[in-house]
Coordinates of C-alpha atoms in Angstrom, one line a residue:
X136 CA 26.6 -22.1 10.8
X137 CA 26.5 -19.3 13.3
X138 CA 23.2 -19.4 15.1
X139 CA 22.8 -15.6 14.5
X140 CA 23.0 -16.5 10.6
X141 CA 20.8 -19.8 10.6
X142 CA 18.3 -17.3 12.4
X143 CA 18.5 -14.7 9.8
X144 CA 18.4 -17.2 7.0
X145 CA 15.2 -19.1 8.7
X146 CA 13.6 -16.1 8.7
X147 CA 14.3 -15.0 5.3
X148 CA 13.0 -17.8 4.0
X149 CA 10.0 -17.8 6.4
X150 CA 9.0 -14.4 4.6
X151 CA 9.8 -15.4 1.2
X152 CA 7.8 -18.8 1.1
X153 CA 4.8 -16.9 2.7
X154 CA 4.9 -14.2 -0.3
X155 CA 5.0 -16.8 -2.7
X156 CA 1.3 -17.6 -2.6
X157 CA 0.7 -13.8 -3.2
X158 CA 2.9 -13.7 -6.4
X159 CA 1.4 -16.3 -8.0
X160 CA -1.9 -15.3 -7.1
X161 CA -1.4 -12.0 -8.2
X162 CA -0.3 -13.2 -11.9
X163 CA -3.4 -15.3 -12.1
X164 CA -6.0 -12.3 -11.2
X165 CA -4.5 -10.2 -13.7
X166 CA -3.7 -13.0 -16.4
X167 CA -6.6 -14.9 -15.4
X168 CA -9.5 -12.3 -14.5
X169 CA -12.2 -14.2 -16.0
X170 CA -11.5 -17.3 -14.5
X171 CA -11.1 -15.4 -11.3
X172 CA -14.5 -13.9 -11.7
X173 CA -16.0 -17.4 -12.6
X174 CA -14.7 -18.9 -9.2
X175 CA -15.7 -16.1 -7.2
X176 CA -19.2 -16.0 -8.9
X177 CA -19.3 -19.7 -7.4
X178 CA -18.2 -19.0 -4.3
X179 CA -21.0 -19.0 -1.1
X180 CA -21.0 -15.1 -0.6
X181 CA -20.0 -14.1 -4.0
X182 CA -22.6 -11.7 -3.1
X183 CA -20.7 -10.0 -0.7
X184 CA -17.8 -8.9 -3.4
X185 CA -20.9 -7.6 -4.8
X186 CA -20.4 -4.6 -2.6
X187 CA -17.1 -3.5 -3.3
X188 CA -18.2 -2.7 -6.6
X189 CA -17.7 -4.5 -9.8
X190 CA -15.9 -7.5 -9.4
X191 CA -13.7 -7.7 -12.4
X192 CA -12.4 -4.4 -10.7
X193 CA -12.1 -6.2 -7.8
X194 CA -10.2 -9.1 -9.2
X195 CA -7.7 -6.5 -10.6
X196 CA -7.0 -4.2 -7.7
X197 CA -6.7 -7.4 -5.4
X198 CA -4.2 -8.8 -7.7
X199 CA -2.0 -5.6 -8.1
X200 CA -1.8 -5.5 -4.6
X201 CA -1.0 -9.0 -3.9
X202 CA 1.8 -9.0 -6.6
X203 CA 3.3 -5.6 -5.4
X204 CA 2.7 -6.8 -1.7
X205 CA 4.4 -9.8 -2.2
X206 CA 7.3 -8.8 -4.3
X207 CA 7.6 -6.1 -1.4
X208 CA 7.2 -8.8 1.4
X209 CA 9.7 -11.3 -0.4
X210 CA 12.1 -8.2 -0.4
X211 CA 11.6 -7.2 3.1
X212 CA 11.0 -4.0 1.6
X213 CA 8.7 -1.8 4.1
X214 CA 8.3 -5.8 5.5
X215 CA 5.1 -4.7 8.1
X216 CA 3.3 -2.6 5.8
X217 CA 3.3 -5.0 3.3
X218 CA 2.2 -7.7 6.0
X219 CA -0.2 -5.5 7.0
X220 CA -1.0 -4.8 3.4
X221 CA -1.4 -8.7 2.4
X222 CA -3.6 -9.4 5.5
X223 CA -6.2 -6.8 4.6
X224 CA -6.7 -8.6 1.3
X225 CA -6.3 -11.9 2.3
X226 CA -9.2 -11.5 4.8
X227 CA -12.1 -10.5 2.8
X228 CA -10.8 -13.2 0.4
X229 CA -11.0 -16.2 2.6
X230 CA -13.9 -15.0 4.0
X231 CA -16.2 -14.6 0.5
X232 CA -14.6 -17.4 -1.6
X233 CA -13.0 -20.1 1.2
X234 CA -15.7 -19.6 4.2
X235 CA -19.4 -21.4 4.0
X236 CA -18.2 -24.1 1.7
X237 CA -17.3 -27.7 2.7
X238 CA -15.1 -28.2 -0.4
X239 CA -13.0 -25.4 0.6
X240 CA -12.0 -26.1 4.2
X241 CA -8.4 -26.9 3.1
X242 CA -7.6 -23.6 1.0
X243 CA -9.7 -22.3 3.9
X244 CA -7.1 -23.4 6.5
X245 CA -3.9 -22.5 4.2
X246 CA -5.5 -19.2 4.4
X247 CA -5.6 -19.2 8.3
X248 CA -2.2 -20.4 8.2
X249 CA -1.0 -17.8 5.7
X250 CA -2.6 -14.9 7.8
X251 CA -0.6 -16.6 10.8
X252 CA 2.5 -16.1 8.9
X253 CA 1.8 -12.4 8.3
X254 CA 0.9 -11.5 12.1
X255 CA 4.2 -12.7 12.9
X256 CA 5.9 -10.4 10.8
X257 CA 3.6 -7.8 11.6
X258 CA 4.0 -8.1 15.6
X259 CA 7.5 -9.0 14.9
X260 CA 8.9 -7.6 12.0
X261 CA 11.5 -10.1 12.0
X262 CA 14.8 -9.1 11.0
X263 CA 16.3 -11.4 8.5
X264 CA 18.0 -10.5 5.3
X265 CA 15.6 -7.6 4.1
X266 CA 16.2 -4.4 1.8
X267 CA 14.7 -2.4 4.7
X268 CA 18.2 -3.6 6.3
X269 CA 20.3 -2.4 4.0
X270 CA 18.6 0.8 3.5
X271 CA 19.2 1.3 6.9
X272 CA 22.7 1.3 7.1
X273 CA 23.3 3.8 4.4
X274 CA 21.3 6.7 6.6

């Protein structure tokens, strides 16, 4: 293996196990809403999702954009933008449902974590195998 290809690969899969967590989570806000809600209604400052309006709403919009941001991400399609994208709803996430509760401190770390994954491809934007790439080369 060429180092320039292990890189590329590395990377590549870098980006697509980080937009895993989004697809799946994604799929369960908008095939799961209720038990969503239910969680976040348990959650420390479920109050807090209180003011970005109704929370069923909420659970929806969040998962839209988390499915479409991580099909994008996985696809290194606009790759940033849908880091960037990801990030802004991962962060009000962690910080209502994962931050004030003991119980939580590992899904609150994997959050952390996950977020660390994004900045790099944000500050970054890594160039591994990516649609972006290819569109590139047609222009």
């Amino acid at each position: 293996m060429t180092d320039q290809f292990s890189s590329r690969f590395t990377i590549t899969l870098f980006r697509v196990m980080v937009s895993l967590i989004f697809i799946v989570a994604g799929i369960n806000h908008l095939l799961r809403t209720e038990f969503v809600y239910q969680k976040l209604q348990s959650a420390t400052f479920a109050s807090v999702a209180a003011m970005f309006g109704n929370p069923h709403y909420s659970i929806i919009i969040s998962g839209v954009a988390m499915l479409v941001g991580g099909v994008s991400f996985a696809l290194g399609f606009k790759t940033r933008l849908a880091a960037i994208g990801l990030l802004m709803v991962l962060l009000p996430i962690t910080l209502i449902v994962q931050v004030g509760s003991i119980t939580s401190m590992g899904p609150l770390f994997k959050n952390i974590a996950i977020a660390g994954g994004l900045l790099f491809f944000i500050v970054h934007d890594a160039a591994g195998y990516r649609v972006d790439s290819l569109m590139a080369v047609r222009k």
